[in-house]
Coordinates of C-alpha atoms in Angstrom, one line a residue:
Chain H
X1453 CA -0.1 6.0 -4.5
X1454 CA -0.4 7.3 -8.1
X1455 CA 1.0 10.8 -7.5
X1456 CA 3.8 9.4 -5.2
X1457 CA 4.8 7.0 -8.1
X1458 CA 4.9 10.0 -10.5
X1459 CA 6.9 12.2 -8.2
X1460 CA 9.5 9.4 -7.8
X1461 CA 9.7 9.0 -11.7
X1462 CA 9.9 12.7 -12.2
X1463 CA 12.8 12.8 -9.6
X1464 CA 14.6 9.8 -11.2
X1465 CA 14.4 11.6 -14.6
X1466 CA 15.7 14.8 -13.2
X1467 CA 18.6 13.0 -11.6
X1468 CA 19.6 11.3 -14.9
X1469 CA 19.1 14.7 -16.8
X1470 CA 21.2 16.5 -14.2
X1471 CA 23.9 13.8 -14.4
X1472 CA 24.5 14.6 -18.0
X1473 CA 27.1 17.3 -18.2
X1474 CA 26.4 20.4 -20.3
X1475 CA 23.1 22.3 -20.4
X1476 CA 22.7 21.8 -24.1
X1477 CA 22.4 25.5 -24.8
X1478 CA 25.8 25.8 -26.7
X1479 CA 24.8 23.2 -29.3
X1480 CA 25.3 25.4 -32.3
X1481 CA 28.5 25.2 -34.5
X1482 CA 29.7 28.7 -33.6
X1483 CA 30.4 29.7 -29.9
X1484 CA 27.7 32.0 -28.6
X1485 CA 28.5 35.2 -27.3
X1486 CA 28.5 35.2 -23.4
X1487 CA 25.6 37.7 -23.3
X1488 CA 23.3 35.6 -25.7
X1489 CA 24.1 32.7 -23.6
X1490 CA 23.2 34.5 -20.4
X1491 CA 19.9 35.6 -22.0
X1492 CA 19.2 32.0 -23.1
X1493 CA 19.9 30.7 -19.5
X1494 CA 17.4 33.2 -18.1
X1495 CA 14.8 32.2 -20.8
X1496 CA 15.2 28.7 -19.9
X1497 CA 15.3 29.4 -16.1
X1498 CA 18.8 28.0 -15.8
X1499 CA 19.7 30.8 -13.7
X1500 CA 17.4 29.5 -10.8
X1501 CA 18.8 26.8 -8.5
X1502 CA 18.1 23.3 -9.7
X1503 CA 15.5 22.6 -7.1
X1504 CA 13.3 25.6 -7.8
X1505 CA 13.8 24.9 -11.6
X1506 CA 12.7 21.3 -11.6
X1507 CA 10.2 21.3 -8.9
X1508 CA 8.5 24.5 -9.3
X1509 CA 9.2 26.7 -12.3
X1510 CA 9.4 24.1 -15.0
X1511 CA 6.2 22.2 -13.9
X1512 CA 4.4 25.3 -13.6
X1513 CA 5.4 26.8 -16.9
X1514 CA 4.6 23.3 -18.5
X1515 CA 1.2 22.7 -17.1
X1516 CA -0.2 26.2 -16.0
X1517 CA 1.5 28.8 -18.3
X1518 CA 2.2 26.4 -21.1
X1519 CA 5.1 28.5 -22.3
X1520 CA 8.0 26.3 -21.5
X1521 CA 10.5 26.7 -24.6
X1522 CA 12.1 23.6 -26.2
X1523 CA 15.9 24.0 -27.0
X1524 CA 16.0 22.9 -30.5
X1525 CA 13.0 24.6 -31.9
X1526 CA 13.3 28.0 -30.6
X1527 CA 9.9 29.3 -31.3
X1528 CA 8.1 26.2 -30.3
X1529 CA 6.9 25.6 -26.7
X1530 CA 7.0 22.2 -25.3
X1531 CA 3.2 22.0 -25.1
X1532 CA 2.9 23.0 -28.8
X1533 CA 5.3 20.1 -29.8
X1534 CA 3.2 17.7 -27.7
X1535 CA -0.1 18.8 -29.1
X1536 CA 1.1 18.3 -32.7
X1537 CA 3.1 15.1 -32.2
X1538 CA 1.7 13.1 -29.4
X1539 CA -1.9 12.3 -30.7
X1540 CA -0.2 10.8 -33.8
X1541 CA 2.1 8.5 -31.7
X1542 CA -0.8 7.6 -29.4
X1543 CA -3.1 6.7 -32.3
X1544 CA -0.4 4.6 -33.8
X1545 CA 0.4 2.8 -30.6
X1546 CA -3.3 2.2 -29.8
X1547 CA -4.1 0.7 -33.2
X1548 CA -1.1 -1.4 -33.0
X1549 CA -1.7 -2.6 -29.5
X1550 CA -5.3 -3.5 -30.5
X1551 CA -4.1 -5.4 -33.6
X1552 CA -1.5 -7.2 -31.7
X1553 CA -4.1 -8.4 -29.1
X1554 CA -6.7 -9.4 -31.4
X1555 CA -4.3 -11.0 -33.8
X1556 CA -2.3 -12.6 -31.2
X1557 CA -5.2 -14.1 -29.4
X1558 CA -7.0 -15.4 -32.7
X1559 CA -3.6 -17.0 -33.8
X1560 CA -3.0 -18.5 -30.4
X1561 CA -6.6 -20.0 -30.1
X1562 CA -6.6 -21.4 -33.6
X1563 CA -3.1 -23.0 -33.2
X1564 CA -4.0 -24.4 -29.7
X1565 CA -7.3 -25.9 -31.2
X1566 CA -5.3 -27.5 -34.0
X1567 CA -2.3 -28.3 -32.0
X1568 CA 0.3 -30.7 -33.7
X1569 CA -1.3 -30.0 -37.2
X1570 CA 0.3 -28.1 -40.1
X1571 CA -1.6 -24.9 -39.1
X1572 CA -0.3 -25.1 -35.6
X1573 CA 3.3 -25.7 -36.7
X1574 CA 3.1 -22.9 -39.2
X1575 CA 2.1 -20.3 -36.7
X1576 CA 4.5 -21.6 -34.0
X1577 CA 7.3 -21.2 -36.7
X1578 CA 6.1 -17.7 -37.9
X1579 CA 5.7 -16.6 -34.2
X1580 CA 9.5 -17.5 -33.5
X1581 CA 10.6 -15.7 -36.6
X1582 CA 8.3 -12.8 -35.6
X1583 CA 10.0 -12.3 -32.3
X1584 CA 13.5 -12.7 -33.8
X1585 CA 13.5 -9.9 -36.4
X1586 CA 14.0 -6.3 -35.7
X1587 CA 11.1 -4.1 -36.4
X1588 CA 12.7 -1.9 -38.9
X1589 CA 13.6 -4.7 -41.1
X1590 CA 10.1 -6.0 -41.3
X1591 CA 8.9 -2.4 -41.9
X1592 CA 11.4 -1.7 -44.6
X1593 CA 10.5 -5.0 -46.5
X1594 CA 6.7 -4.3 -46.2
X1595 CA 7.4 -0.7 -47.4
X1596 CA 9.2 -1.8 -50.5
X1597 CA 6.9 -4.8 -51.4
X1598 CA 3.5 -3.2 -50.6
X1599 CA 4.0 0.4 -51.0
X1600 CA 6.6 0.5 -53.8
X1601 CA 6.2 -2.4 -55.8
X1602 CA 2.6 -3.3 -55.5
X1603 CA 1.6 0.4 -54.9
X1604 CA -1.4 -0.6 -52.8
X1605 CA -0.9 1.9 -50.0
X1606 CA 1.0 5.3 -49.8
X1607 CA 4.7 5.3 -49.0
X1608 CA 4.5 7.4 -45.8
X1609 CA 2.8 10.2 -43.8
X1610 CA -0.2 10.1 -41.6
X1611 CA -3.8 11.1 -41.6
X1612 CA -5.6 8.9 -44.2
X1613 CA -6.8 5.3 -43.1
X1614 CA -4.7 3.8 -45.8
X1615 CA -1.5 5.4 -44.4
X1616 CA -2.2 3.8 -41.1
X1617 CA -2.2 0.2 -42.4
X1618 CA 1.5 -0.7 -42.9
X1619 CA 2.8 1.1 -39.8
X1620 CA 0.2 -0.6 -37.6
X1621 CA 1.0 -4.0 -39.0
X1622 CA 4.9 -3.6 -38.6
X1623 CA 4.5 -2.2 -35.1
X1624 CA 2.0 -4.7 -34.0
X1625 CA 3.6 -8.1 -35.6
X1626 CA 6.3 -9.0 -32.9
X1627 CA 4.1 -8.4 -30.1
X1628 CA 1.2 -10.3 -31.8
X1629 CA 3.7 -13.2 -32.1
X1630 CA 4.5 -13.1 -28.6
X1631 CA 0.9 -12.9 -27.4
X1632 CA 0.0 -15.8 -29.8
X1633 CA 2.8 -17.8 -28.0
X1634 CA 1.4 -16.9 -24.4
X1635 CA -2.2 -17.6 -25.6
X1636 CA -1.2 -21.0 -27.1
X1637 CA 0.7 -22.2 -24.1
X1638 CA -2.0 -21.0 -21.7
X1639 CA -4.7 -22.7 -23.7
X1640 CA -2.8 -25.9 -23.8
X1641 CA -2.4 -25.7 -19.9
X1642 CA -6.2 -25.1 -19.6
X1643 CA -7.0 -28.2 -21.8
X1644 CA -5.7 -30.4 -19.2
X1645 CA -8.1 -29.1 -16.4
X1646 CA -11.0 -30.8 -15.0
X1647 CA -13.5 -28.2 -16.0
X1648 CA -12.6 -28.4 -19.8
X1649 CA -13.4 -32.2 -19.3
X1650 CA -16.7 -31.4 -17.7
X1651 CA -17.6 -29.0 -20.3
X1652 CA -17.1 -31.4 -23.0
X1653 CA -18.8 -34.2 -21.1
X1654 CA -22.0 -32.2 -20.7
X1655 CA -21.9 -32.0 -24.6
X1656 CA -21.0 -28.4 -25.2
X1657 CA -19.7 -27.7 -28.8
X1658 CA -16.0 -27.6 -29.2
X1659 CA -15.9 -23.9 -30.0
X1660 CA -17.9 -23.0 -27.0
X1661 CA -15.4 -25.0 -24.9
X1662 CA -12.6 -23.3 -26.4
X1663 CA -13.9 -19.7 -26.4
X1664 CA -15.9 -19.7 -23.2
X1665 CA -14.1 -22.1 -20.8
X1666 CA -10.5 -22.2 -22.0
X1667 CA -9.9 -18.8 -23.5
X1668 CA -11.2 -17.0 -20.4
X1669 CA -8.6 -18.6 -18.3
X1670 CA -5.9 -18.4 -20.9
X1671 CA -6.5 -14.5 -21.0
X1672 CA -4.9 -13.9 -17.6
X1673 CA -1.3 -14.3 -18.8
X1674 CA -2.1 -12.2 -21.8
X1675 CA -3.6 -9.4 -19.6
X1676 CA -0.4 -9.4 -17.4
X1677 CA 1.6 -8.9 -20.6
X1678 CA -0.4 -6.0 -21.6
X1679 CA 1.5 -3.6 -19.4
X1680 CA 4.9 -4.4 -20.6
X1681 CA 3.7 -4.6 -24.2
X1682 CA 2.2 -1.2 -24.1
X1683 CA 5.3 0.1 -22.8
X1684 CA 7.3 -1.5 -25.6
X1685 CA 4.8 -0.7 -28.3
X1686 CA 4.5 3.0 -27.4
X1687 CA 8.1 3.6 -27.4
X1688 CA 8.6 1.2 -30.3
X1689 CA 6.7 3.5 -32.6
X1690 CA 9.6 5.7 -32.7
X1691 CA 11.4 3.3 -35.0
X1692 CA 8.1 2.7 -37.2
X1693 CA 7.6 6.6 -37.5
X1694 CA 11.1 7.0 -38.8
X1695 CA 10.6 4.3 -41.4
X1696 CA 7.2 5.5 -42.6
X1697 CA 7.8 9.3 -42.0
X1698 CA 5.2 9.7 -39.7
X1699 CA 5.1 13.1 -37.8
X1700 CA 5.0 11.7 -34.3
X1701 CA 7.0 12.0 -31.1
X1702 CA 9.9 9.7 -32.4
X1703 CA 12.1 12.4 -34.0
X1704 CA 11.5 14.9 -31.1
X1705 CA 12.4 12.3 -28.5
X1706 CA 15.7 11.3 -30.3
X1707 CA 16.7 15.0 -31.0
X1708 CA 15.8 16.2 -27.5
X1709 CA 18.0 13.4 -26.0
X1710 CA 20.9 14.0 -28.4
X1711 CA 20.7 17.8 -27.8
X1712 CA 20.2 17.4 -24.1
X1713 CA 17.1 19.4 -24.3
X1714 CA 16.1 18.9 -20.6
X1715 CA 12.6 20.6 -20.7
X1716 CA 11.5 18.3 -23.7
X1717 CA 13.0 15.1 -22.2
X1718 CA 11.4 15.6 -19.0
X1719 CA 8.1 16.4 -20.4
X1720 CA 8.3 13.4 -22.7
X1721 CA 9.3 11.0 -19.9
X1722 CA 6.5 12.3 -17.8
X1723 CA 3.8 12.2 -20.4
X1724 CA 4.7 8.7 -21.4
X1725 CA 4.8 7.6 -17.7
X1726 CA 1.6 9.0 -16.9
X1727 CA 0.0 7.3 -19.9
X1728 CA 1.4 4.0 -19.2
X1729 CA 0.8 4.1 -15.5
X1730 CA -2.8 4.9 -16.2
X1731 CA -2.9 2.2 -18.8
X1732 CA -1.6 -0.2 -16.1
X1733 CA -4.3 0.8 -13.6
X1734 CA -7.0 -0.1 -16.3
X1735 CA -5.3 -3.5 -16.8
X1736 CA -5.5 -4.1 -13.1
X1737 CA -9.2 -3.4 -13.3
X1738 CA -9.7 -5.7 -16.2
X1739 CA -8.0 -8.5 -14.2
X1740 CA -11.0 -8.4 -11.9
X1741 CA -13.6 -8.4 -15.0
X1742 CA -11.8 -11.5 -16.5
X1743 CA -11.4 -13.4 -13.3
X1744 CA -13.9 -12.8 -10.6
X1745 CA -11.9 -14.7 -8.1
X1746 CA -9.4 -11.9 -8.1
X1747 CA -12.1 -9.4 -7.3
X1748 CA -13.5 -11.4 -4.5
X1749 CA -10.1 -12.0 -3.1
X1750 CA -9.5 -8.2 -3.1
X1751 CA -12.5 -7.6 -1.2
X1752 CA -11.8 -10.0 1.7
X1753 CA -8.2 -8.6 2.4
Chain C
X150 CA 19.8 -33.7 -6.2
X151 CA 22.9 -35.8 -6.3
X152 CA 24.1 -34.9 -9.8
X153 CA 21.5 -32.6 -11.2
X154 CA 23.6 -31.5 -14.1
X155 CA 23.5 -35.0 -15.8
X156 CA 19.7 -35.3 -15.5
X157 CA 19.2 -31.8 -17.1
X158 CA 21.8 -32.6 -19.9
X159 CA 19.9 -35.8 -20.7
X160 CA 16.7 -34.2 -21.1
X161 CA 18.1 -31.1 -22.9
X162 CA 19.9 -33.7 -25.3
X163 CA 16.6 -35.2 -26.4
X164 CA 15.2 -31.9 -27.5
X165 CA 16.4 -32.0 -31.1
X166 CA 15.5 -28.3 -31.9
X167 CA 17.4 -27.0 -28.9
X168 CA 20.3 -29.2 -29.7
X169 CA 20.7 -28.1 -33.3
X170 CA 20.3 -24.4 -32.1
X171 CA 23.1 -25.0 -29.5
X172 CA 25.3 -26.2 -32.3
X173 CA 24.4 -23.4 -34.5
X174 CA 25.2 -21.0 -31.7
X175 CA 28.6 -22.6 -30.9
X176 CA 29.4 -22.3 -34.6
X177 CA 28.4 -18.8 -34.9
X178 CA 30.3 -17.7 -31.8
X179 CA 33.5 -19.7 -33.1
X180 CA 33.2 -17.9 -36.4
X181 CA 32.7 -14.4 -35.1
X182 CA 35.3 -14.6 -32.4
X183 CA 38.0 -16.7 -34.2
X184 CA 37.9 -14.4 -37.2
X185 CA 38.5 -11.3 -35.1
X186 CA 42.2 -11.2 -36.0
X187 CA 41.3 -10.6 -39.6
X188 CA 38.1 -8.7 -39.3
X189 CA 39.3 -5.9 -36.8
X190 CA 41.3 -4.4 -39.8
X191 CA 39.3 -5.7 -42.7
X192 CA 36.0 -4.2 -41.4
X193 CA 37.5 -0.6 -41.5
X194 CA 39.3 -0.9 -44.8
X195 CA 37.6 1.1 -47.4
X196 CA 38.1 0.6 -51.1
X197 CA 36.5 3.3 -53.2
X198 CA 36.8 1.3 -56.4
X199 CA 34.3 -1.3 -55.0
X200 CA 31.6 0.8 -53.6
X201 CA 28.4 -1.3 -52.9
X202 CA 29.5 -4.2 -55.0
X203 CA 27.3 -7.2 -55.2
X204 CA 28.4 -10.5 -53.7
X205 CA 31.3 -12.0 -55.8
X206 CA 34.2 -14.3 -55.3
X207 CA 36.5 -11.4 -54.0
X208 CA 33.9 -10.1 -51.5
X209 CA 31.7 -13.1 -50.7
X210 CA 28.8 -11.0 -49.2
X211 CA 29.5 -7.8 -51.2
X212 CA 30.6 -4.4 -49.9
X213 CA 29.0 -1.4 -48.2
X214 CA 28.8 2.3 -49.3
X215 CA 32.4 2.7 -48.6
X216 CA 33.5 -0.4 -50.2
X217 CA 34.2 -2.2 -46.9
X218 CA 33.9 -6.0 -47.0
X219 CA 30.5 -7.0 -45.7
X220 CA 31.6 -10.5 -44.6
X221 CA 34.3 -9.0 -42.3
X222 CA 31.9 -6.4 -41.0
X223 CA 29.1 -9.0 -40.4
X224 CA 31.5 -11.4 -38.4
X225 CA 32.9 -8.4 -36.4
X226 CA 29.4 -7.0 -35.8
X227 CA 28.5 -10.7 -34.6
X228 CA 31.3 -10.6 -32.1
X229 CA 30.2 -7.1 -30.8
X230 CA 26.5 -7.9 -30.8
X231 CA 27.1 -11.2 -29.0
X232 CA 29.5 -9.7 -26.4
X233 CA 27.1 -6.8 -25.9
X234 CA 24.1 -9.2 -25.3
X235 CA 26.1 -11.4 -22.9
X236 CA 27.3 -8.4 -20.9
X237 CA 23.9 -6.9 -20.7
X238 CA 22.4 -10.2 -19.9
X239 CA 25.0 -10.8 -17.2
X240 CA 24.3 -7.6 -15.6
X241 CA 20.6 -8.2 -15.7
X242 CA 21.0 -11.5 -14.1
X243 CA 23.3 -10.2 -11.4
X244 CA 20.9 -7.3 -10.5
X245 CA 17.8 -9.4 -10.8
X246 CA 19.1 -12.2 -8.8
X247 CA 20.4 -10.3 -5.9
X248 CA 17.3 -8.0 -5.7
X249 CA 14.7 -11.0 -6.0
X250 CA 16.7 -13.4 -3.7
X251 CA 17.0 -10.6 -1.1
X252 CA 13.2 -9.6 -1.3
X253 CA 12.1 -13.2 -1.3
X254 CA 14.5 -14.2 1.6
X255 CA 13.6 -11.2 3.9
X256 CA 10.1 -11.3 3.0
X257 CA 7.3 -9.3 4.9
X258 CA 7.0 -5.5 4.4
X259 CA 10.4 -5.2 2.8
X260 CA 9.6 -7.7 0.2
X261 CA 6.2 -5.9 -0.5
X262 CA 7.9 -2.5 -1.1
X263 CA 10.6 -4.0 -3.2
X264 CA 8.0 -5.7 -5.4
X265 CA 5.8 -2.7 -5.6
X266 CA 8.9 -0.9 -7.1
X267 CA 9.4 -3.6 -9.7
X268 CA 5.7 -3.2 -10.7
X269 CA 6.1 0.6 -11.0
X270 CA 9.4 0.1 -13.2
X271 CA 7.5 -2.4 -15.3
X272 CA 5.1 0.4 -16.5
X273 CA 8.0 2.7 -17.4
X274 CA 8.8 3.6 -21.0
X275 CA 12.0 1.8 -20.6
X276 CA 13.3 2.5 -24.1
X277 CA 13.2 6.2 -23.1
X278 CA 15.4 5.2 -20.0
X279 CA 17.7 3.4 -21.9
X280 CA 18.3 6.3 -24.3
X281 CA 18.8 8.8 -21.4
X282 CA 21.1 6.4 -19.6
X283 CA 23.2 5.9 -22.8
X284 CA 23.4 9.6 -23.4
X285 CA 24.1 10.7 -19.9
X286 CA 26.6 7.9 -19.0
X287 CA 28.2 8.2 -22.3
X288 CA 28.8 11.9 -21.7
X289 CA 30.6 11.2 -18.4
X290 CA 32.7 8.3 -20.0
X291 CA 33.8 10.7 -22.7
X292 CA 34.6 13.4 -20.2
X293 CA 36.8 11.1 -18.3
X294 CA 38.6 9.8 -21.3
X295 CA 38.7 6.3 -19.7
X296 CA 38.3 4.6 -23.1
X297 CA 38.0 5.5 -26.6
X298 CA 34.5 6.9 -27.9
X299 CA 33.7 3.7 -29.7
X300 CA 34.2 1.5 -26.7
X301 CA 32.6 4.0 -24.2
X302 CA 29.4 3.8 -26.4
X303 CA 29.6 -0.1 -26.3
X304 CA 30.1 -0.2 -22.5
X305 CA 27.3 2.4 -22.0
X306 CA 24.9 0.4 -24.2
X307 CA 25.6 -2.8 -22.2
X308 CA 25.2 -1.1 -18.9
X309 CA 22.1 0.8 -20.0
X310 CA 20.2 -2.3 -21.4
X311 CA 21.4 -4.5 -18.6
X312 CA 20.1 -2.0 -16.0
X313 CA 16.5 -2.0 -17.3
X314 CA 16.2 -5.8 -18.3
X315 CA 16.4 -7.4 -14.7
X316 CA 12.8 -7.0 -13.7
X317 CA 11.4 -10.3 -14.9
X318 CA 14.4 -12.0 -13.5
X319 CA 13.8 -10.6 -10.1
X320 CA 10.2 -11.5 -10.2
X321 CA 11.0 -15.1 -11.0
X322 CA 13.9 -15.5 -8.5
X323 CA 11.7 -14.1 -5.8
X324 CA 9.1 -16.6 -6.3
X325 CA 11.6 -19.4 -6.3
X326 CA 13.1 -18.0 -3.1
X327 CA 9.9 -17.7 -1.4
X328 CA 9.3 -21.5 -1.8
X329 CA 12.9 -22.4 -1.1
X330 CA 13.0 -20.5 2.1
X331 CA 10.4 -23.0 3.8
X332 CA 12.4 -26.0 2.9
X333 CA 13.9 -28.0 5.8
X334 CA 17.6 -27.5 4.7
X335 CA 17.3 -23.7 4.9
X336 CA 15.8 -24.0 8.3
X337 CA 18.7 -26.3 9.2
X338 CA 21.2 -23.8 8.0
X339 CA 19.4 -20.9 9.9
X340 CA 19.3 -23.1 13.1
X341 CA 23.1 -23.7 12.8
X342 CA 23.5 -19.9 13.0
X343 CA 24.9 -19.2 9.5
X344 CA 24.6 -15.5 8.6
X345 CA 22.1 -14.5 6.1
X346 CA 24.6 -13.8 3.4
X347 CA 26.1 -17.2 3.5
X348 CA 22.7 -18.8 3.5
X349 CA 21.9 -16.9 0.4
X350 CA 25.2 -17.6 -1.4
X351 CA 25.9 -21.1 -0.4
X352 CA 22.4 -22.6 0.2
X353 CA 19.9 -20.7 -1.9
X354 CA 22.0 -19.6 -4.9
X355 CA 22.9 -23.1 -6.1
X356 CA 19.2 -24.1 -6.2
X357 CA 18.4 -21.0 -8.4
X358 CA 20.8 -22.1 -11.2
X359 CA 17.9 -23.3 -13.4
X360 CA 16.0 -20.1 -13.7
X361 CA 19.1 -18.2 -13.8
X362 CA 20.6 -20.0 -16.8
X363 CA 17.1 -19.9 -18.6
X364 CA 16.6 -16.3 -18.1
X365 CA 20.1 -15.4 -19.0
X366 CA 19.6 -17.2 -22.3
X367 CA 16.5 -15.4 -23.1
X368 CA 17.6 -12.0 -22.2
X369 CA 20.6 -12.2 -24.5
X370 CA 18.4 -12.0 -27.6
X371 CA 16.3 -9.2 -26.1
X372 CA 19.5 -7.1 -25.4
X373 CA 20.6 -7.8 -29.0
X374 CA 17.2 -6.6 -30.5
X375 CA 17.2 -3.5 -28.1
X376 CA 20.5 -2.5 -29.4
X377 CA 19.4 -2.8 -33.0
X378 CA 16.5 -0.7 -32.1
X379 CA 18.8 2.1 -30.7
X380 CA 21.2 1.7 -33.7
X381 CA 18.3 2.5 -36.1
X382 CA 17.4 5.6 -34.1
X383 CA 21.2 6.7 -34.2
X384 CA 21.9 6.1 -30.5
X385 CA 23.5 2.7 -31.0
X386 CA 27.2 1.8 -31.5
X387 CA 29.6 4.6 -32.8
X388 CA 29.9 4.3 -36.6
X389 CA 33.1 2.5 -37.5
X390 CA 32.2 0.0 -35.0
X391 CA 29.4 -2.3 -36.0
X392 CA 26.8 -4.9 -34.7
X393 CA 24.4 -6.8 -36.5
X394 CA 21.5 -4.4 -35.6
X395 CA 23.6 -1.3 -36.8
X396 CA 24.7 -3.2 -40.0
X397 CA 21.0 -3.9 -40.9
X398 CA 20.0 -0.5 -40.0
X399 CA 22.6 0.9 -42.3
X400 CA 21.4 -1.3 -45.0
X401 CA 17.8 -0.5 -44.5
X402 CA 18.7 3.2 -44.8
X403 CA 20.3 2.6 -48.1
X404 CA 17.3 0.7 -49.6
X405 CA 15.4 2.3 -52.2
X406 CA 13.6 1.1 -55.4
X407 CA 16.2 2.5 -57.7
X408 CA 19.2 0.9 -56.1
X409 CA 18.1 -2.2 -54.3
X410 CA 21.4 -3.5 -52.5
X411 CA 19.7 -6.4 -50.9
X412 CA 22.9 -8.0 -49.6
X413 CA 23.4 -5.1 -47.2
X414 CA 20.2 -6.1 -45.4
X415 CA 19.9 -9.7 -45.9
X416 CA 23.2 -11.0 -44.6
X417 CA 23.4 -9.1 -41.4
X418 CA 19.6 -9.9 -40.8
X419 CA 20.0 -13.6 -41.5
X420 CA 22.9 -13.8 -39.1
X421 CA 20.9 -11.8 -36.5
X422 CA 17.5 -13.7 -37.1
X423 CA 19.3 -17.1 -36.9
X424 CA 21.2 -16.4 -33.7
X425 CA 18.1 -14.9 -32.0
X426 CA 16.1 -17.9 -33.1
X427 CA 18.7 -20.3 -32.0
X428 CA 18.9 -18.5 -28.5
X429 CA 15.3 -18.6 -28.2
X430 CA 15.2 -22.3 -29.1
X431 CA 18.0 -23.1 -26.5
X432 CA 16.2 -20.9 -23.9
X433 CA 12.9 -22.9 -24.2
X434 CA 14.8 -26.2 -24.3
X435 CA 16.6 -25.2 -21.1
X436 CA 13.4 -24.2 -19.4
X437 CA 11.9 -27.5 -20.3
X438 CA 15.1 -29.4 -19.2
X439 CA 15.4 -27.5 -16.0
X440 CA 11.6 -27.8 -15.6
X441 CA 11.6 -24.2 -14.3
X442 CA 8.0 -23.8 -13.9
X443 CA 7.8 -26.6 -11.2
X444 CA 11.2 -26.2 -10.0
X445 CA 11.8 -28.6 -7.1
X446 CA 15.1 -29.7 -5.3

């Protein structure tokens, strides 16, 4: 199943790339002499028929030989670009996803436990604002207030822990807000169930009821949102990288798409697809951990 | 369901937040679209003597880095943002409804395969897809010279965003159709020998109006936000044209501690955030009014 999905995605991406007119080689200000253009075409394998290029030469050069060149950085191979930029983007994404989940669930549980009170109303209001503001505005405001006026953390860059603080928060906030909304409404649904009444009736402490009984069931909608959230966060990091000048995939992606750098586009799409598809696989497994009923059901069918 | 509209309307009217938001939305739309006659020219008119002027009586919201009036640009940007969101949401609704209704109605193996495809698409880095679609579709439109560059970008953005936002819609519609399919009136229609297309259009579709309206309302803010995301990366609308997102992105780019031109960010952002908030409130209100989760005939 997994390889088939990847093949389909790759074919789709190839189709899209091929539908774009131009090979993106003549992107300089001056027209290149025909001999140079011919040499470039050979270097990038454009002299081969498309089927051979996309489904044999490029995958082979990318994975096996690791010497597939990228258009706009002539002395860099795609693999080198990925090696330098991808870990940064993935770190940022993982940190933000983690923060979004933890913060979102915590706020959701708290506001469900105190429903109707000012804490609940405050968090519901903040969550609505959180999902309605573009990330780059939140990021820019944080950057100016925290980094430039208060001078608590550095303005940009990547590597030191203090540099990861603002980008992570910026990227995580909208998704934390959405997860908080999900958790809150799922918790409120759970409160009306019989097993919660039973748990209270047998004298468990309120927190025990909340965290052990209600939250466990409220986690399911959050889990099923994790897949789309991961997709959005890992691509959303492009914007955050631009604000905080983080050397991640963002600039490469935008430039490769603007320059029609087919090899880098295809490689990026594939890397992100593989990553997100495996992530979704893990989420599917987690389903069974959180809700044993699903595990049992899967075994009987 | 004799007159379903009136019941929904009554329940919606009791929701004060949703009603207020509705009012705000109507007002915002009226302002943005009614002022187009003035803004179309005013948003492009540079005045180099008033570059980045703070809000004053001549320019109520100040001017940008070319001295263009920010009020005109914000109103015009609003018209573009709203129409882009509506177009994209409309497209998403059409694709999602058709796909979900077909999968749910036909059922069986076909349904299974179609829903697996949706699962796979869910896991895609869809922002990358939107970027790819924007650039490749845009290149074709420009090559054919169908419309000017500005408008081709606008159309392409709406198409690309619409093409990736239909997944949730398809899932919800499929679920509804699965339960509708078993209802007696559908069985009756089938027994009378109506063709599948007619049953879907005349008997199933009217019963899906609730989820369709709700998800359309909730997709518009998503589309507007996605466009602002692309604008910030430089793949959004083409420069003299503006959306709330691109205006805010331009403002953010000009922000620095030495020249803090707050109005360039604050006004477009307020308009954007207010509209998105209102849309979300209305969407939530409609969901409660239509009682989508437990939709019954």
